[in-house]
Coordinates of C-alpha atoms and ligand atoms in Angstrom, one line a residue:
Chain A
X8 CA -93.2 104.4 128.4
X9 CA -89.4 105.6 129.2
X10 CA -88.9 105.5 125.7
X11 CA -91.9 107.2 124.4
X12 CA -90.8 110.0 126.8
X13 CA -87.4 110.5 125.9
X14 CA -88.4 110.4 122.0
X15 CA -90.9 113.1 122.8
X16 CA -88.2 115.0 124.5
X17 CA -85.6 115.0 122.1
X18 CA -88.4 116.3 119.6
X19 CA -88.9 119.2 121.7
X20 CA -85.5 119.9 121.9
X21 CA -85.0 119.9 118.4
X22 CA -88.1 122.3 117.9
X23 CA -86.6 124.7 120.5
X24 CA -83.4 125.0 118.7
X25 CA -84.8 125.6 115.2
X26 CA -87.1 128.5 116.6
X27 CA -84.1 129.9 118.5
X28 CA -81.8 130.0 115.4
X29 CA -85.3 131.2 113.5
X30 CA -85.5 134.3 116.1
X31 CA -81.6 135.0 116.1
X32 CA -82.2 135.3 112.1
X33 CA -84.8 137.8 112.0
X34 CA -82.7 139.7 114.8
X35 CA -80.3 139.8 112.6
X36 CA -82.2 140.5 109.6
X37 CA -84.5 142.9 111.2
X38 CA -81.4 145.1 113.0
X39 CA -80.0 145.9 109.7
X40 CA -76.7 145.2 111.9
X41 CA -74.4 144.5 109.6
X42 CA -74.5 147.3 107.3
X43 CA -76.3 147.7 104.1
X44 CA -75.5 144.2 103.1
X45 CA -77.8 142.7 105.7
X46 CA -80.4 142.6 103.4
X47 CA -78.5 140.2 100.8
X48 CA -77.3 138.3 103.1
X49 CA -80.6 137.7 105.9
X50 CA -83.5 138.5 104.4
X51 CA -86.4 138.3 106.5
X52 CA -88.0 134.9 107.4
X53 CA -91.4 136.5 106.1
X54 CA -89.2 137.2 102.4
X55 CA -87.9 133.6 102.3
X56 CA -91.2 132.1 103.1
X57 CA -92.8 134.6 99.9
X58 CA -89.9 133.0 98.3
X59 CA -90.2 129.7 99.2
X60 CA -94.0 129.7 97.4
X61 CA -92.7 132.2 94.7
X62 CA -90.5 129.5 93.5
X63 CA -92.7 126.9 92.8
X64 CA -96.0 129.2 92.0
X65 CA -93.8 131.5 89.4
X66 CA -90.5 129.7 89.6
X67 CA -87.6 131.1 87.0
X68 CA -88.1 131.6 83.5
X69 CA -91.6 130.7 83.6
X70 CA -90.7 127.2 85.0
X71 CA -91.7 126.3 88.3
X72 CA -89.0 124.8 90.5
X73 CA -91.2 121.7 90.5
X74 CA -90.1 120.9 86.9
X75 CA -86.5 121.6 87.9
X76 CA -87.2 119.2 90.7
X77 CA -88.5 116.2 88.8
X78 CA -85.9 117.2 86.4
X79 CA -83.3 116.1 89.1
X80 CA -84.9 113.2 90.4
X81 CA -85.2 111.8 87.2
X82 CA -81.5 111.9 87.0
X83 CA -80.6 110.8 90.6
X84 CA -83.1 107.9 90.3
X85 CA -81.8 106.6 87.1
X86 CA -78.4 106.8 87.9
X87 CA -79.4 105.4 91.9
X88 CA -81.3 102.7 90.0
X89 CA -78.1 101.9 87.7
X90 CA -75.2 101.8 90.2
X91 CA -77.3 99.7 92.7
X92 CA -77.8 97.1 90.1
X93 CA -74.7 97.3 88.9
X94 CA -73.8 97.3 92.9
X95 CA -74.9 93.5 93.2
X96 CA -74.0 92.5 90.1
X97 CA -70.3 92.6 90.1
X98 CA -70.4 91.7 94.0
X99 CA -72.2 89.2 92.9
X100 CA -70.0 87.4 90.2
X101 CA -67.2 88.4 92.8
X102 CA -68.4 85.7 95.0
X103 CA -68.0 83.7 91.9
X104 CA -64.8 84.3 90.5
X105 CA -62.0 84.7 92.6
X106 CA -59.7 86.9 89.8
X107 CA -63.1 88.9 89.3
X108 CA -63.1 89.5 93.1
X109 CA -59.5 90.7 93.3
X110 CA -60.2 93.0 90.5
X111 CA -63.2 94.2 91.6
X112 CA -62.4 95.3 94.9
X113 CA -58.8 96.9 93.8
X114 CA -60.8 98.7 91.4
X115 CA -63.7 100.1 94.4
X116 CA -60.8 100.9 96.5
X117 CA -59.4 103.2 93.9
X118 CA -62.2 104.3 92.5
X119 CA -63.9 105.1 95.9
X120 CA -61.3 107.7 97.0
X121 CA -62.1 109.8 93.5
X122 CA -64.8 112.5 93.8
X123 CA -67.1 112.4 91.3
X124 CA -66.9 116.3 90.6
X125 CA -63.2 115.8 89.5
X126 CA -64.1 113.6 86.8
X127 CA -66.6 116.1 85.5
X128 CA -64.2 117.3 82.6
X129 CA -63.5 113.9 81.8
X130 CA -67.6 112.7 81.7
X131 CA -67.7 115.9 79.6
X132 CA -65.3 115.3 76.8
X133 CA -66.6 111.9 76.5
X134 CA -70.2 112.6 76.6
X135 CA -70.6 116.2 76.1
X136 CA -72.8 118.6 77.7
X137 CA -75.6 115.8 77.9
X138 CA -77.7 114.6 81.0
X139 CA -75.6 111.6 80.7
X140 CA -73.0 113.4 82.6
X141 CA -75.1 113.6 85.4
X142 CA -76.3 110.5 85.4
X143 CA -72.6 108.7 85.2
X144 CA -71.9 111.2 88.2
X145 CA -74.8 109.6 90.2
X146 CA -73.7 106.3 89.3
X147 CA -69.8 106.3 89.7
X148 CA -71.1 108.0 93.5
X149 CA -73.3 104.8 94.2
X150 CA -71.6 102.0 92.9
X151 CA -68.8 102.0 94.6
X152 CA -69.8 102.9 98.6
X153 CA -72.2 100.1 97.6
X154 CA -69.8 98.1 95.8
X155 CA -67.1 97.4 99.1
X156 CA -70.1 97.5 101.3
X157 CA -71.4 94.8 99.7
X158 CA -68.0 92.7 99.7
X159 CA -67.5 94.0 103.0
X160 CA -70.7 92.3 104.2
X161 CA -70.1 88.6 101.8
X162 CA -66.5 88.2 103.7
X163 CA -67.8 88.6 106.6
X164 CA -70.8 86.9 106.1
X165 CA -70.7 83.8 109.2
X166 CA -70.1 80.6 107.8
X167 CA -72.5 78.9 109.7
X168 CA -75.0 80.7 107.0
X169 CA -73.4 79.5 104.3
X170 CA -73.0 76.2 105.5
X171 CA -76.3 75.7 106.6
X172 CA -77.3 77.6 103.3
X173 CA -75.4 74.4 101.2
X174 CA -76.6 72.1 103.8
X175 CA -80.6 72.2 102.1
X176 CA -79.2 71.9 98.4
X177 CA -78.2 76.1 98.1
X178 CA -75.7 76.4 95.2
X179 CA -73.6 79.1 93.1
X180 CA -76.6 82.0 92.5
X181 CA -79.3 80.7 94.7
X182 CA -76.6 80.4 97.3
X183 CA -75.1 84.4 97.0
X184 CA -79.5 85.0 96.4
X185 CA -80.4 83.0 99.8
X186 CA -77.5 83.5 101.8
X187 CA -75.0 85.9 100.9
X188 CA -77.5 89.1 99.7
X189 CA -79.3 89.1 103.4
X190 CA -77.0 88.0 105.3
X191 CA -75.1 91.4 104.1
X192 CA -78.5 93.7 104.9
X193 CA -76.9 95.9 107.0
X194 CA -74.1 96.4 104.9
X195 CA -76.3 96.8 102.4
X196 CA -78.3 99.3 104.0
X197 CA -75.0 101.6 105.1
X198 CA -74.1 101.2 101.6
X199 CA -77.5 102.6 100.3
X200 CA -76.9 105.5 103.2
X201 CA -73.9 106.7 101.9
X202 CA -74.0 105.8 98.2
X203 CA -77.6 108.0 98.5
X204 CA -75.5 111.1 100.3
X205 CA -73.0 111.4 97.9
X206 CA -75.0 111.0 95.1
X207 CA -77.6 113.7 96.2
X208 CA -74.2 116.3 96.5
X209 CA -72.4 114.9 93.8
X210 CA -75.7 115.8 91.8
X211 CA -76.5 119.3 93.1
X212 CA -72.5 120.2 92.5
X213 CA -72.5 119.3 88.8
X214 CA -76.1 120.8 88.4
X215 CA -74.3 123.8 89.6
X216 CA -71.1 123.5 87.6
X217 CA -72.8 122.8 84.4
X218 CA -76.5 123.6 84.6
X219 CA -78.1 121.5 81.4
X220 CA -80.3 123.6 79.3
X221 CA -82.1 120.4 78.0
X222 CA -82.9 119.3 81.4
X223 CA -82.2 122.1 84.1
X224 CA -82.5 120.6 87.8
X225 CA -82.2 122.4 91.5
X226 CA -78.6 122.7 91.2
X227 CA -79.5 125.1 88.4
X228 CA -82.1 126.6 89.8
X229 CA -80.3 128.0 92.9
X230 CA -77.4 128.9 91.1
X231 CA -79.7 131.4 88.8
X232 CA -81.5 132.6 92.0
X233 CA -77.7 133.3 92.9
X234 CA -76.3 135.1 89.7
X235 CA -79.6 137.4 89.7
X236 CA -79.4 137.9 93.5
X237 CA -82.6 136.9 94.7
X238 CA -80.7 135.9 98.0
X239 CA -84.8 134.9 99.3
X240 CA -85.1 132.9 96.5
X241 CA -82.0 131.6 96.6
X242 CA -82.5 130.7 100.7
X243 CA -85.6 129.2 99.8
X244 CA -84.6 126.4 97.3
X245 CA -81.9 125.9 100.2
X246 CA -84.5 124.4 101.9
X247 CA -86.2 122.8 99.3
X248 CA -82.8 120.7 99.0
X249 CA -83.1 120.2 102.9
X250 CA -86.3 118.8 102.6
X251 CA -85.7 116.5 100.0
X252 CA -82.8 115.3 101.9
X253 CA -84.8 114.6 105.0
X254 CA -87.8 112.9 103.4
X255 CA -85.0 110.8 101.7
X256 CA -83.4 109.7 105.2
X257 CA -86.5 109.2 107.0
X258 CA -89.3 108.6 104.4
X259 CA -87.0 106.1 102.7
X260 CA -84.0 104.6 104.1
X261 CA -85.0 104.5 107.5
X262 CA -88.2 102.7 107.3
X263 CA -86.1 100.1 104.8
X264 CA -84.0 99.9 107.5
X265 CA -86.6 99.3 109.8
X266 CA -88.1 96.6 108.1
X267 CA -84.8 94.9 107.4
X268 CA -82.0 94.6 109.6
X269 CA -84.1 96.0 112.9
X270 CA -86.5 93.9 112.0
X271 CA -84.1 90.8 111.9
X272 CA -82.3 91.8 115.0
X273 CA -79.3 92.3 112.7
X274 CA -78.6 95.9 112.9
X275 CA -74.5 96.2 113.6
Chain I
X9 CA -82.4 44.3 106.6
X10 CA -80.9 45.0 103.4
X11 CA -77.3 44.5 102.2
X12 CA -76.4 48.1 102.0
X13 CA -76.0 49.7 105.2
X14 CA -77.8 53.4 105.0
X15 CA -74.7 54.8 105.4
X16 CA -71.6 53.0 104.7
X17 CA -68.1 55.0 105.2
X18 CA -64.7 53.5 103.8
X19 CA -60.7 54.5 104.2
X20 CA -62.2 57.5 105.2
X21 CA -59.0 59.8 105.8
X22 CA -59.1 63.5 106.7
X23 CA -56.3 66.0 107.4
X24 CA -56.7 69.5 107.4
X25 CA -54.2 71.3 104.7
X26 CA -53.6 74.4 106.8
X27 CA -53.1 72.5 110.1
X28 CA -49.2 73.1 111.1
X29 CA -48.4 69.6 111.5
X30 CA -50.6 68.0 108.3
X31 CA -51.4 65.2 110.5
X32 CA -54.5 62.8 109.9
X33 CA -57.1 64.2 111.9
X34 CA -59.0 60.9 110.9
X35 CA -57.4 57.7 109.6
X36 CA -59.0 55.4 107.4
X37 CA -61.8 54.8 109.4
X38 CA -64.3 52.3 108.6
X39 CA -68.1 53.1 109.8
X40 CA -71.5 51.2 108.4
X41 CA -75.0 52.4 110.0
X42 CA -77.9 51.1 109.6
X43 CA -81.5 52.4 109.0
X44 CA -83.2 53.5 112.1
X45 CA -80.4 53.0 114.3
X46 CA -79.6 56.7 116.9
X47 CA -75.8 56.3 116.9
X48 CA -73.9 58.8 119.8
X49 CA -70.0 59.4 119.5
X50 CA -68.8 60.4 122.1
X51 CA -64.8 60.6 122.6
X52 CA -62.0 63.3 123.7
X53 CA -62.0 66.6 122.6
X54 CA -59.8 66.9 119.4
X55 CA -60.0 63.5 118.2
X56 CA -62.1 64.1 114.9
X57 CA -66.1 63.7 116.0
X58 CA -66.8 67.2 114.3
X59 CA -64.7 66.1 111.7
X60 CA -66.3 63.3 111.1
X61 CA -69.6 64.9 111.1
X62 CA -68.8 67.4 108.6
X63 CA -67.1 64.7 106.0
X64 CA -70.1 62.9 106.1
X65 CA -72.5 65.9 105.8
X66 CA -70.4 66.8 102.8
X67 CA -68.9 70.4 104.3
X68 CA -65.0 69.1 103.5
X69 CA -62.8 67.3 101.2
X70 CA -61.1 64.1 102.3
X71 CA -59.8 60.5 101.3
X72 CA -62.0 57.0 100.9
X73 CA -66.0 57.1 100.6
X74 CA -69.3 58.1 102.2
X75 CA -72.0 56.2 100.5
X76 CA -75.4 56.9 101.2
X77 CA -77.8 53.8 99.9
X78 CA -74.4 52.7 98.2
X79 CA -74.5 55.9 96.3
X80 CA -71.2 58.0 96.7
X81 CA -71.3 61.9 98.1
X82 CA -69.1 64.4 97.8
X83 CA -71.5 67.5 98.4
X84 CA -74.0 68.6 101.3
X85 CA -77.2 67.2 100.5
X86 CA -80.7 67.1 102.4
X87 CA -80.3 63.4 102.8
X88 CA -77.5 64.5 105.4
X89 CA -79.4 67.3 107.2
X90 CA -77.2 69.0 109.8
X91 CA -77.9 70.4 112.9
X92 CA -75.1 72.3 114.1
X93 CA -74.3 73.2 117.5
X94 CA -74.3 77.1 116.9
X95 CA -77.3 78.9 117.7
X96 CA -77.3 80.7 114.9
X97 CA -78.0 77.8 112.5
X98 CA -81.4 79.6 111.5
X99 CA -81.9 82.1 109.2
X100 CA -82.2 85.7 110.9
X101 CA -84.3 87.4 108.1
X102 CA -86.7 84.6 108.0
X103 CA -89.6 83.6 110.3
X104 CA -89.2 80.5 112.3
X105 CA -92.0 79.3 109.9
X106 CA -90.2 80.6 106.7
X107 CA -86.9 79.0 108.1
X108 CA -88.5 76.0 108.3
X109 CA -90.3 75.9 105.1
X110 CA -87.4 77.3 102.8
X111 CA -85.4 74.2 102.5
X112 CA -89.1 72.5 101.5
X113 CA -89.7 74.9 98.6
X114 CA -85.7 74.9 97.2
X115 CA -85.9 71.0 97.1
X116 CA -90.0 71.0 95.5
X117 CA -91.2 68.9 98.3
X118 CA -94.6 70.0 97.2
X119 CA -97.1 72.9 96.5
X120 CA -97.2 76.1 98.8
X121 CA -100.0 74.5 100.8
X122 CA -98.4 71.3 101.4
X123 CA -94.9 73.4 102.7
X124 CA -96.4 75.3 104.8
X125 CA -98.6 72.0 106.6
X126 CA -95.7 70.0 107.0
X127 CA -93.5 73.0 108.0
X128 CA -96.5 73.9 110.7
X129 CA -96.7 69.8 112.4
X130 CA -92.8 70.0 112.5
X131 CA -93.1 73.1 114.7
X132 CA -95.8 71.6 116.2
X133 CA -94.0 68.4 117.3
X134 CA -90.9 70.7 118.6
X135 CA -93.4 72.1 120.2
X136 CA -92.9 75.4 118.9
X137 CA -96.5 75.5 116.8
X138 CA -97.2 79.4 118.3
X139 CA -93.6 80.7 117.4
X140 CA -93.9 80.2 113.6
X141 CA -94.0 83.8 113.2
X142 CA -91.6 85.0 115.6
X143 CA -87.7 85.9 114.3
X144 CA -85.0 84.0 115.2
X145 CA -84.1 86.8 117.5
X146 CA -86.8 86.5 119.4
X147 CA -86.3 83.4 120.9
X148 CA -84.3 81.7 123.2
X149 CA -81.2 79.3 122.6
X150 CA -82.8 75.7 123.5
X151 CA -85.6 77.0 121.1
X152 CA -83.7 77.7 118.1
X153 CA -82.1 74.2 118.5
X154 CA -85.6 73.1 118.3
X155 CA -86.3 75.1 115.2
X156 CA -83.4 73.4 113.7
X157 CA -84.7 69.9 114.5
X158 CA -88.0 71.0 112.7
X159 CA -86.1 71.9 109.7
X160 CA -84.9 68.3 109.6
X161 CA -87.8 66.8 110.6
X162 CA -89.8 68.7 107.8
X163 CA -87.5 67.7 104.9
X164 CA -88.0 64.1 106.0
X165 CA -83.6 64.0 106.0
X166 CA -83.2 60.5 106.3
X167 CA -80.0 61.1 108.1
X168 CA -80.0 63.7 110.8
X169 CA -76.5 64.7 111.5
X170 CA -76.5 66.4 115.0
X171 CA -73.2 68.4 116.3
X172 CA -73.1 69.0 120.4
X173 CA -76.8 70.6 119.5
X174 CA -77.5 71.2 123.5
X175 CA -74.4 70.9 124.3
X176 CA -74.6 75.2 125.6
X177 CA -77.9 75.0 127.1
X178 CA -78.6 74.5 131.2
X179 CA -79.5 70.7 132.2
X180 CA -83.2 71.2 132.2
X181 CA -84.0 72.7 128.2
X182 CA -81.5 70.0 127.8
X183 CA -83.1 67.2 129.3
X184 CA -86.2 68.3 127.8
X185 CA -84.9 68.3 124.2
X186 CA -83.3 64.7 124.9
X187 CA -86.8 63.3 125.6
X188 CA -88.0 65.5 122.6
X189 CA -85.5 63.7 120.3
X190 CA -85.8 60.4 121.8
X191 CA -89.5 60.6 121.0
X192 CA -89.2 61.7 117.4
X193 CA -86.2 59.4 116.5
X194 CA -89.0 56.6 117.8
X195 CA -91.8 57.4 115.8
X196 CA -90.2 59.2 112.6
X197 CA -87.9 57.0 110.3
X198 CA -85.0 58.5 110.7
X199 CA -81.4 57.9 111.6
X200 CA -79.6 60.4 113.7
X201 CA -75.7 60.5 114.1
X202 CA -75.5 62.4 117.2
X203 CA -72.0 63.8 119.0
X204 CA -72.1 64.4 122.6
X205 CA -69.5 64.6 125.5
X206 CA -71.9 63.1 127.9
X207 CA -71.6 60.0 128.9
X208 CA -75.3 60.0 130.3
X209 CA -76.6 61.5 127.2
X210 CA -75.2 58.9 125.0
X211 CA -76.7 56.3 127.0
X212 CA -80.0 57.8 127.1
X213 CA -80.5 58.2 123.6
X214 CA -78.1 55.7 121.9
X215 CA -79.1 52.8 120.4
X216 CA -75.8 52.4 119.5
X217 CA -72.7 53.8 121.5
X218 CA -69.3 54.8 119.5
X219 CA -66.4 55.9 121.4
X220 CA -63.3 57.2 119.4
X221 CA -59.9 57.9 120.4
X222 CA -56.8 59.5 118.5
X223 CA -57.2 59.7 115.0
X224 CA -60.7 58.1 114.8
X225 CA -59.7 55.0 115.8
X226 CA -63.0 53.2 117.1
X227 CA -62.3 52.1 120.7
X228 CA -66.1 50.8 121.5
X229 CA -68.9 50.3 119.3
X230 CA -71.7 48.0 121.1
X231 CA -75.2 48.3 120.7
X232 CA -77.3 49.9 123.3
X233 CA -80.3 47.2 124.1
X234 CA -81.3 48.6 127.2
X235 CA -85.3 49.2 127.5
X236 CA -86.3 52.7 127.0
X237 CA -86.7 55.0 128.3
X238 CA -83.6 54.6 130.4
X239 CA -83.3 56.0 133.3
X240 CA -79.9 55.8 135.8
X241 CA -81.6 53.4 137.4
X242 CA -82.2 51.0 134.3
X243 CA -80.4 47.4 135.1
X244 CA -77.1 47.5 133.0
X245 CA -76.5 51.6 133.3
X246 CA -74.5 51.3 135.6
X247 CA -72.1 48.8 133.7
X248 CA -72.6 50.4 130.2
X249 CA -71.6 53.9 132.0
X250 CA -68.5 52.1 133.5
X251 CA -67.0 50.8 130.2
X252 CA -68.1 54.1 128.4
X253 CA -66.4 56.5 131.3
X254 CA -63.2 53.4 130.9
X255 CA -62.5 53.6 126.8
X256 CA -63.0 57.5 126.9
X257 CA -60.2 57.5 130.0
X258 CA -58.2 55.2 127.6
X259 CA -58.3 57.5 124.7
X260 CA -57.7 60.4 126.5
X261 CA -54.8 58.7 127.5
X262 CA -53.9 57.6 124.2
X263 CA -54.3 61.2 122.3
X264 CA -52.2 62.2 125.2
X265 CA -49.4 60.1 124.4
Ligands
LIG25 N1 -60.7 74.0 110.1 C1 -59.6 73.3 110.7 N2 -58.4 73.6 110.3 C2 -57.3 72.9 110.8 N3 -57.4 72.1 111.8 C3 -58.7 71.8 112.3 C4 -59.8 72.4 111.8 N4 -60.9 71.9 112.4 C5 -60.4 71.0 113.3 N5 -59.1 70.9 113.2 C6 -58.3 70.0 114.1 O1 -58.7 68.8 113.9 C7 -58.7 68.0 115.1 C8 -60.1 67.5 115.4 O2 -61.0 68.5 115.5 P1 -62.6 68.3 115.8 O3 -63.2 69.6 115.8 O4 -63.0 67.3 114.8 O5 -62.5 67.6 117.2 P2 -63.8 67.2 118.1 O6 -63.6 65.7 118.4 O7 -65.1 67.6 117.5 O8 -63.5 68.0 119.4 P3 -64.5 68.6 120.4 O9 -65.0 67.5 121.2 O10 -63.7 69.6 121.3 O11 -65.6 69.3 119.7 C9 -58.2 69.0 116.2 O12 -56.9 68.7 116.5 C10 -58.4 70.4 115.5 O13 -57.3 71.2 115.9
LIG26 MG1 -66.6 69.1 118.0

């Protein structure tokens, strides 16, 4: 009942602050108070919301922001869908072999500390100007938060798990399948959380860097709505990129967390 | 009775390689048991009884043999099932029913159907029959000990290794789980090893009583004929408790030396 309460509360609170910052906005935008920039820089609520349907009714060069949309997500999923399996894979055979596992994780901790964007020339004079640049950008921003959360989570994984796990006949595979993959969930999990965040900015940023003619996404999108001013527009796909974010975090990873590690009683 | 003991141990020496003083934690010790029989060790704290355990359930490397059926084992195996003192012996992600019925479908002890009946009458002779979909989490210490005894009981383990398994739970759930495995060591065919530092509960559920001292050494070994189930009141507790309570004073003595 307590619980219920407080949830509803914090709900309100959060609707309250939203509206505020909403009102304080079209004050701002309304009073024309900072000069005759005020325009570009707040347009009205009731522009951005025109905007907001403008983009995906009429869109930009006579593509709705939809396409540009799937466009992305066909990226960030492929590339999500390649580091994660790549992910348990090598943490896997780490398990295995010890000289693997002393590569492997010299090779995450280096390779962790090296934003993606920075690599962007290098992905380009290998690849070119392909979408396989974006999608190696996605990947090298999964793999390896997921990568030494993984190991993380196999060394610290209680031996009374593992034991018990060999103690009904568990071996090599089965053993890192049964034991060693769940036991890590929450690891797991936190490694999905931030392998997911830095792949969703890691894409948007090279979208924006390079846009890709062959397969424009949002990054592209806003940064037209940017180079021909449509500062509504330009607002609008803003929250686009919100929303997406939001329906990631609580559409997707929280309910896999829910079922998981809450689930389990195993959060950390 | 046949000629091979169920399990038979030989020049069984064990010392740990990153222990500062590399000494034998057991020394070729020499232990036969036979089918059916509930053997408790008890002895002083440090002198090798978890050691012991885990050789024979396979969890560490040592010197001499552990034959099972005269058949030598290096590795964990079902036929050694362990029930280890820690709580957290059970799986978290799995239902109490699923922990139970895992080690059935890794080792094909039948179809789906099958796993999940036997699976069931284990939990529902720990008496834990309405828990089977519960989490691990859920439930309370004593209880996941009994979860772990289903497990064994389930794969049909013809040894059933058991660690100090109540040894963290208040007298009553323990009590209660001593009848519980007094009852199911009498009508299933199995053979339990069982460590305890209760002199009471060696009596109780001992059929035979092991005491060791330093090293391993075997101070008393004596069968256990009294009538069951034995009560402090049983004709010859008294006595049996005495000469337990003695050779455990002696090798406290002795590892103290
Ligand atoms: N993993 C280990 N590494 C090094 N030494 C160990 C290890 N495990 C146990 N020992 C040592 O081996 C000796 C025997 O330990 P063991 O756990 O078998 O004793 P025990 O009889 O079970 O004691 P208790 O009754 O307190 O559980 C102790 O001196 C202990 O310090
Ligand atoms: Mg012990």
């Amino acid at each position: 009942m307590k619980k219920k309460e407080s949830h509803l509360r914090s709900i309100l609170i959060r609707v309250v602050y939203v509206l505020c910052l909403m009102a304080i906005w079209e004050y701002v935008a309304r009073s024309g108070m900072l000069g005759p920039r005020s325009a570009l820089i707040f347009p009205s609520l009731e522009q951005i919301a025109a905007a907001f349907v403008k983009n995906f009714v009429r869109g930009y060069a006579g593509t709705s922001l939809w396409i540009y949309i799937i466009n992305s997500m066909k990226l960030l999923l492929t590339g999500l869908a390649i580091g994660i399996i790549l992910a348990f894979i090598f943490s896997g055979i780490s398990m295995v072999s010890y000289t693997f596992r002393k590569i492997f994780d010299f090779t995450v901790s280096i390779c962790d500390l090296l934003p993606g964007i920075a690599l962007l020339p290098v992905v380009i004079i290998i690849f070119g100007v392909r979408r396989e640049v974006i999608v190696f950008l996605v990947v090298h921003a999964v793999l390896w938060p997921m990568s030494r959360n993984m190991l993380d989570g196999f060394s610290s994984t209680p031996r009374i798990y593992v034991e018990a796990g060999r103690n009904m006949g568990l071996r090599g595979m089965r053993l890192i399948l049964g034991v060693y993959i769940p036991a890590a969930a929450s690891y797991i999990v936190s490694g999905l959380k931030s392998g997911w965040a830095r792949a969703w900015r890691g894409l948007i940023s090279a979208e924006m860097i390079f846009g890709i003619a062959s397969s424009p996404g949002i990054g592209l999108f806003i940064n037209q709505m940017r180079t021909n001013m449509n500062n509504a527009e330009m607002y609008a796909t803003l929250l686009v990129i919100i929303i997406i974010g939001v329906i990631v975090q609580y559409g997707i990873l929280r309910p896999i967390e829910i079922c998981t590690v809450r689930k389990w009683g195993m959060s950390k | 009775m046949s000629d091979t003991p169920l399990l038979k141990i030989e020049h069984l020496t064990k010392s740990y390689r990153d222990s500062s003083s590399g000494i034998e934690v057991l020394r070729d010790l020499e232990l036969s048991v036979e089918a059916n029989e509930f053997l408790c060790i008890l002895g002083p704290s440090g002198c090798g009884k978890s050691t012991l355990l885990r050789c024979i359930a396979g969890f560490e490397e040592y010197e001499g043999s552990v034959k099972v059926n005269g058949r030598e084992e290096r590795e964990p195996g079902t036929d050694r099932f362990m029930v280890f003192q820690d709580f957290n012996q059970l799986f978290p992600w799995k239902t109490v029913l699923k922990n139970v019925t895992y080690p059935l479908s890794i080792n094909r002890k039948g179809d789906k159907d099958e796993i999940r009946r036997l699976a069931l009458e284990a939990l529902e002779k720990v008496g834990l029959g309405n828990f089977a979909n519960q989490y691990p989490h859920q439930l309370s210490g004593g209880m996941k000990q009994r979860v772990a005894i289903a497990k064994a009981l389930a794969l049909g383990s013809p040894i059933i290794l058991m660690d100090e398994p109540f040894a963290a739970l208040d007298a009553m759930t323990r009590s209660g789980l001593q009848k519980e495995v007094l009852r199911i060591s009498e009508s299933e065919k199995s053979t339990i090893i069982f460590i305890t530092h209760n002199i009471q509960e060696a009596v109780i559920l001992g059929t035979r009583i092991l005491v060791l001292g330093q090293h391993g050494q075997i101070l008393f070994d004596r069968k256990n004929e009294m009538e069951r189930p034995v009560t402090p009141a049983s004709p010859g507790y008294g006595e049996l408790w005495e000469q337990l309570h003695q050779a455990l004073y002696e090798g406290r003595l002795s590892s103290e030396l």
